[in-house]
PDB file of C-alpha atoms in Angstrom:
ATOM      1  CA  MET U   1       0.014  -0.105   0.274  1.00 82.00           C
ATOM      2  CA  ALA U   2       2.603   2.643   1.174  1.00 91.00           C
ATOM      3  CA  ARG U   3       4.657   1.359  -1.978  1.00 93.00           C
ATOM      4  CA  GLU U   4       1.620   2.769  -4.233  1.00 94.00           C
ATOM      5  CA  ILE U   5       1.440   6.026  -2.513  1.00 96.00           C
ATOM      6  CA  TYR U   6       5.408   6.360  -2.905  1.00 96.00           C
ATOM      7  CA  ARG U   7       4.905   5.835  -6.929  1.00 96.00           C
ATOM      8  CA  LYS U   8       2.144   8.193  -7.039  1.00 96.00           C
ATOM      9  CA  ILE U   9       4.419  11.112  -5.237  1.00 95.00           C
ATOM     10  CA  LEU U  10       6.661  10.424  -7.351  1.00 95.00           C
ATOM     11  CA  GLU U  11       4.939  10.377 -10.337  1.00 96.00           C
ATOM     12  CA  LEU U  12       3.533  14.244  -9.277  1.00 96.00           C
ATOM     13  CA  VAL U  13       7.024  15.217  -8.343  1.00 95.00           C
ATOM     14  CA  LEU U  14       8.190  14.297 -11.896  1.00 95.00           C
ATOM     15  CA  LYS U  15       5.463  16.495 -13.349  1.00 96.00           C
ATOM     16  CA  ALA U  16       5.940  19.197 -10.972  1.00 96.00           C
ATOM     17  CA  ALA U  17       9.836  18.936 -11.666  1.00 95.00           C
ATOM     18  CA  ASP U  18       8.836  19.178 -15.624  1.00 96.00           C
ATOM     19  CA  LEU U  19       6.606  22.258 -14.832  1.00 96.00           C
ATOM     20  CA  ALA U  20       9.445  23.902 -13.094  1.00 95.00           C
ATOM     21  CA  LYS U  21      11.807  23.260 -15.983  1.00 95.00           C
ATOM     22  CA  SER U  22       9.560  24.836 -18.309  1.00 95.00           C
ATOM     23  CA  VAL U  23      10.056  28.251 -16.145  1.00 93.00           C
ATOM     24  CA  GLY U  24      13.949  27.801 -16.038  1.00 92.00           C
ATOM     25  CA  ILE U  25      13.952  26.014 -12.882  1.00 93.00           C
ATOM     26  CA  SER U  26      16.159  23.254 -13.214  1.00 93.00           C
ATOM     27  CA  ASN U  27      16.178  21.922  -9.744  1.00 93.00           C
ATOM     28  CA  LEU U  28      12.900  21.864  -7.930  1.00 93.00           C
ATOM     29  CA  LEU U  29      14.001  19.878  -5.153  1.00 92.00           C
ATOM     30  CA  GLN U  30      16.978  22.371  -4.276  1.00 90.00           C
ATOM     31  CA  PRO U  31      16.838  23.235  -0.751  1.00 88.00           C
ATOM     32  CA  GLY U  32      14.040  25.827   0.391  1.00 91.00           C
ATOM     33  CA  LEU U  33      13.160  26.381  -3.076  1.00 94.00           C
ATOM     34  CA  VAL U  34       9.315  24.800  -2.806  1.00 95.00           C
ATOM     35  CA  LYS U  35       8.765  27.234   0.572  1.00 96.00           C
ATOM     36  CA  GLU U  36      10.131  30.250  -1.530  1.00 96.00           C
ATOM     37  CA  MET U  37       7.698  29.653  -4.054  1.00 97.00           C
ATOM     38  CA  ILE U  38       4.576  29.417  -1.296  1.00 97.00           C
ATOM     39  CA  ILE U  39       5.941  32.725  -0.173  1.00 98.00           C
ATOM     40  CA  ALA U  40       6.381  34.637  -3.447  1.00 98.00           C
ATOM     41  CA  ASP U  41       2.716  33.426  -4.511  1.00 97.00           C
ATOM     42  CA  ILE U  42       1.148  34.841  -1.087  1.00 98.00           C
ATOM     43  CA  LEU U  43       2.985  37.681  -1.107  1.00 98.00           C
ATOM     44  CA  GLY U  44       2.643  38.351  -5.092  1.00 98.00           C
ATOM     45  CA  HIS U  45       6.371  38.669  -5.777  1.00 98.00           C
ATOM     46  CA  GLU U  46       8.444  37.311  -8.568  1.00 97.00           C
ATOM     47  CA  LEU U  47      10.685  34.444  -7.631  1.00 96.00           C
ATOM     48  CA  ILE U  48      14.540  34.480  -8.292  1.00 95.00           C
ATOM     49  CA  HIS U  49      15.467  30.526  -8.175  1.00 89.00           C
ATOM     50  CA  SER U  50      19.095  31.399  -8.586  1.00 84.00           C
ATOM     51  CA  LYS U  51      20.962  30.027  -5.408  1.00 79.00           C
ATOM     52  CA  ARG U  52      23.141  33.313  -6.019  1.00 84.00           C
ATOM     53  CA  ASP U  53      20.823  35.921  -5.551  1.00 92.00           C
ATOM     54  CA  ALA U  54      17.800  37.073  -3.197  1.00 95.00           C
ATOM     55  CA  ASP U  55      14.913  34.603  -3.220  1.00 96.00           C
ATOM     56  CA  ALA U  56      12.506  36.904  -4.852  1.00 97.00           C
ATOM     57  CA  HIS U  57      12.052  40.506  -6.346  1.00 98.00           C
ATOM     58  CA  ALA U  58       9.007  43.457  -7.219  1.00 98.00           C
ATOM     59  CA  PRO U  59       6.715  42.388  -9.997  1.00 96.00           C
ATOM     60  CA  ASN U  60       8.251  44.264 -12.914  1.00 94.00           C
ATOM     61  CA  ASN U  61      11.121  45.693 -10.816  1.00 97.00           C
ATOM     62  CA  PRO U  62      13.921  43.218 -10.651  1.00 96.00           C
ATOM     63  CA  GLY U  63      15.935  45.716  -8.679  1.00 96.00           C
ATOM     64  CA  GLU U  64      13.554  45.884  -5.548  1.00 98.00           C
ATOM     65  CA  LYS U  65      14.909  42.473  -4.389  1.00 98.00           C
ATOM     66  CA  TYR U  66      13.418  40.559  -1.203  1.00 98.00           C
ATOM     67  CA  GLU U  67      14.945  37.629   1.080  1.00 97.00           C
ATOM     68  CA  TYR U  68      13.246  34.851   2.742  1.00 97.00           C
ATOM     69  CA  LEU U  69      13.717  33.456   6.005  1.00 97.00           C
ATOM     70  CA  SER U  70      11.124  30.507   6.907  1.00 97.00           C
ATOM     71  CA  CYS U  71      10.930  27.869  10.038  1.00 96.00           C
ATOM     72  CA  LYS U  72       8.249  25.643  10.813  1.00 95.00           C
ATOM     73  CA  GLU U  73       6.228  26.682  14.268  1.00 95.00           C
ATOM     74  CA  GLY U  74       8.850  26.478  17.239  1.00 93.00           C
ATOM     75  CA  GLY U  75      11.652  26.897  14.536  1.00 93.00           C
ATOM     76  CA  SER U  76      14.000  29.388  13.519  1.00 96.00           C
ATOM     77  CA  GLY U  77      15.019  30.762  10.366  1.00 95.00           C
ATOM     78  CA  GLN U  78      18.502  31.170   9.519  1.00 95.00           C
ATOM     79  CA  LEU U  79      21.034  32.719   7.331  1.00 94.00           C
ATOM     80  CA  ASP U  80      23.710  30.024   6.669  1.00 92.00           C
ATOM     81  CA  ARG U  81      27.593  30.456   6.371  1.00 92.00           C
ATOM     82  CA  MET U  82      27.919  34.150   7.757  1.00 95.00           C
ATOM     83  CA  PHE U  83      31.269  35.206   8.053  1.00 95.00           C
ATOM     84  CA  LYS U  84      32.352  36.995  11.186  1.00 94.00           C
ATOM     85  CA  GLU U  85      35.976  37.561   9.862  1.00 93.00           C
ATOM     86  CA  PRO U  86      38.357  38.498   7.846  1.00 94.00           C
ATOM     87  CA  ALA U  87      36.325  42.079   7.469  1.00 93.00           C
ATOM     88  CA  SER U  88      35.498  41.922   3.590  1.00 95.00           C
ATOM     89  CA  LYS U  89      33.943  38.208   4.023  1.00 95.00           C
ATOM     90  CA  ARG U  90      31.745  39.707   6.715  1.00 95.00           C
ATOM     91  CA  ALA U  91      30.604  42.620   4.626  1.00 96.00           C
ATOM     92  CA  ASP U  92      29.802  39.975   1.573  1.00 95.00           C
ATOM     93  CA  SER U  93      27.918  38.354   3.960  1.00 95.00           C
ATOM     94  CA  LEU U  94      25.988  41.155   5.096  1.00 96.00           C
ATOM     95  CA  SER U  95      25.450  42.517   1.940  1.00 96.00           C
ATOM     96  CA  ARG U  96      23.074  39.339   1.580  1.00 95.00           C
ATOM     97  CA  ILE U  97      20.824  41.065   3.799  1.00 97.00           C
ATOM     98  CA  THR U  98      21.581  45.010   2.666  1.00 97.00           C
ATOM     99  CA  ARG U  99      20.713  44.206  -0.954  1.00 97.00           C
ATOM    100  CA  ASN U 100      17.209  43.687  -0.184  1.00 98.00           C
ATOM    101  CA  LYS U 101      14.456  46.223  -0.050  1.00 98.00           C
ATOM    102  CA  LYS U 102      12.942  43.967   3.024  1.00 98.00           C
ATOM    103  CA  ILE U 103      13.245  40.927   4.700  1.00 98.00           C
ATOM    104  CA  TYR U 104      10.451  38.360   4.995  1.00 98.00           C
ATOM    105  CA  PHE U 105      10.302  35.822   7.675  1.00 98.00           C
ATOM    106  CA  ALA U 106       7.667  32.829   7.097  1.00 98.00           C
ATOM    107  CA  VAL U 107       6.548  30.519   9.889  1.00 98.00           C
ATOM    108  CA  PHE U 108       4.800  27.057   8.677  1.00 97.00           C
ATOM    109  CA  TYR U 109       2.736  24.883  10.422  1.00 96.00           C
ATOM    110  CA  ALA U 110       4.566  22.209  12.042  1.00 95.00           C
ATOM    111  CA  GLU U 111       1.860  19.291  11.303  1.00 94.00           C
ATOM    112  CA  ASN U 112       1.665  20.746   7.443  1.00 94.00           C
ATOM    113  CA  GLN U 113       4.792  22.357   6.251  1.00 93.00           C
ATOM    114  CA  ALA U 114       3.407  23.241   2.967  1.00 94.00           C
ATOM    115  CA  LYS U 115       0.908  25.475   4.722  1.00 96.00           C
ATOM    116  CA  CYS U 116       2.177  29.000   5.945  1.00 97.00           C
ATOM    117  CA  LYS U 117       0.849  30.111   9.161  1.00 97.00           C
ATOM    118  CA  VAL U 118       2.324  33.968   9.345  1.00 97.00           C
ATOM    119  CA  ILE U 119       4.904  36.059   7.320  1.00 98.00           C
ATOM    120  CA  TYR U 120       6.516  38.935   9.117  1.00 98.00           C
ATOM    121  CA  GLU U 121       7.961  41.797   7.079  1.00 98.00           C
ATOM    122  CA  ILE U 122      11.483  42.985   8.694  1.00 98.00           C
ATOM    123  CA  GLU U 123      13.645  45.923   7.903  1.00 98.00           C
ATOM    124  CA  PRO U 124      17.011  44.933   6.466  1.00 98.00           C
ATOM    125  CA  ARG U 125      18.981  47.278   8.719  1.00 98.00           C
ATOM    126  CA  VAL U 126      17.255  45.668  12.000  1.00 98.00           C
ATOM    127  CA  LEU U 127      18.246  42.052  10.543  1.00 98.00           C
ATOM    128  CA  VAL U 128      21.586  43.224  10.038  1.00 98.00           C
ATOM    129  CA  LEU U 129      21.698  44.727  13.829  1.00 97.00           C
ATOM    130  CA  GLU U 130      20.850  41.271  15.191  1.00 97.00           C
ATOM    131  CA  THR U 131      23.001  39.544  12.650  1.00 97.00           C
ATOM    132  CA  GLU U 132      26.017  41.309  13.727  1.00 96.00           C
ATOM    133  CA  ARG U 133      25.068  40.921  17.496  1.00 96.00           C
ATOM    134  CA  GLN U 134      25.095  37.288  16.818  1.00 96.00           C
ATOM    135  CA  LEU U 135      28.251  37.196  14.781  1.00 96.00           C
ATOM    136  CA  ASP U 136      29.931  38.853  17.416  1.00 95.00           C
ATOM    137  CA  ARG U 137      29.399  36.821  19.895  1.00 94.00           C
ATOM    138  CA  SER U 138      30.391  33.736  18.055  1.00 93.00           C
ATOM    139  CA  GLY U 139      33.301  31.943  18.641  1.00 91.00           C
ATOM    140  CA  ASN U 140      33.352  30.867  14.626  1.00 91.00           C
ATOM    141  CA  ASP U 141      34.647  32.654  11.835  1.00 91.00           C
ATOM    142  CA  ILE U 142      31.730  30.950   9.946  1.00 90.00           C
ATOM    143  CA  SER U 143      28.119  30.719  11.645  1.00 91.00           C
ATOM    144  CA  HIS U 144      24.541  30.068  11.053  1.00 93.00           C
ATOM    145  CA  VAL U 145      22.729  32.906  12.220  1.00 96.00           C
ATOM    146  CA  GLY U 146      19.163  32.278  13.668  1.00 96.00           C
ATOM    147  CA  PHE U 147      16.113  34.296  14.115  1.00 97.00           C
ATOM    148  CA  SER U 148      12.876  32.940  16.308  1.00 96.00           C
ATOM    149  CA  GLU U 149       9.427  33.469  15.318  1.00 95.00           C
ATOM    150  CA  ASN U 150       9.333  35.504  19.007  1.00 96.00           C
ATOM    151  CA  TRP U 151      11.917  37.905  17.383  1.00 97.00           C
ATOM    152  CA  ALA U 152      10.419  38.034  14.207  1.00 97.00           C
ATOM    153  CA  GLY U 153       7.245  39.256  15.955  1.00 96.00           C
ATOM    154  CA  SER U 154       9.036  41.716  18.284  1.00 97.00           C
ATOM    155  CA  ASN U 155      11.059  43.271  15.233  1.00 98.00           C
ATOM    156  CA  GLY U 156       8.752  42.781  12.116  1.00 97.00           C
ATOM    157  CA  ARG U 157       5.342  43.462  11.227  1.00 97.00           C
ATOM    158  CA  VAL U 158       2.596  40.758  10.140  1.00 97.00           C
ATOM    159  CA  VAL U 159       1.972  41.038   6.544  1.00 98.00           C
ATOM    160  CA  TYR U 160       0.261  37.723   6.142  1.00 98.00           C
ATOM    161  CA  GLN U 161      -1.876  35.659   8.669  1.00 96.00           C
ATOM    162  CA  ASP U 162      -3.725  32.425   7.622  1.00 95.00           C
ATOM    163  CA  GLN U 163      -7.231  32.933   8.354  1.00 89.00           C
ATOM    164  CA  ASN U 164      -8.463  29.292   8.261  1.00 79.00           C
ATOM    165  CA  GLY U 165      -6.130  28.379  11.345  1.00 63.00           C
ATOM    166  CA  HIS U 166      -4.408  25.369  11.923  1.00 54.00           C
ATOM    167  CA  GLN U 167      -5.106  22.749   8.765  1.00 46.00           C
ATOM    168  CA  THR U 168      -3.492  19.725   7.825  1.00 44.00           C
ATOM    169  CA  SER U 169      -4.898  19.460   4.311  1.00 41.00           C
TER     170      SER U 169
END
């Protein structure tokens, strides 16, 4: 029984991958990409599917970029591989934040991680301050910098809230 369900899932994933290729997305299974697609759809943004750029941009304005952080309920969103030192690499790391007009922090339901619960809009300068604080306290030259839902709620504003409450479908 489970094997038949797995086959159906794989069939759907392969169809989705073909659809993704038709719009230039060569790796639908790239970590985080599907959640970025969900966030962009909710916010009306244009997805940027390159790993070396921001996550999305404003419709008809590729110069207005957005970064997405996401987590499941009770988790934390993070920026991976942020450099504390040397100064030049730190500046490059921080530019991943400062290149954006806004940062969006999305929380997905723990029991249905394909469904978004809430999205907070955060000013890049606010995220930079917290990122620098965490980097300064880190004992490593390269760190993952994390942000909790509570932090996002205290430092951002809600721009999307699921109106249907907790759903598993």
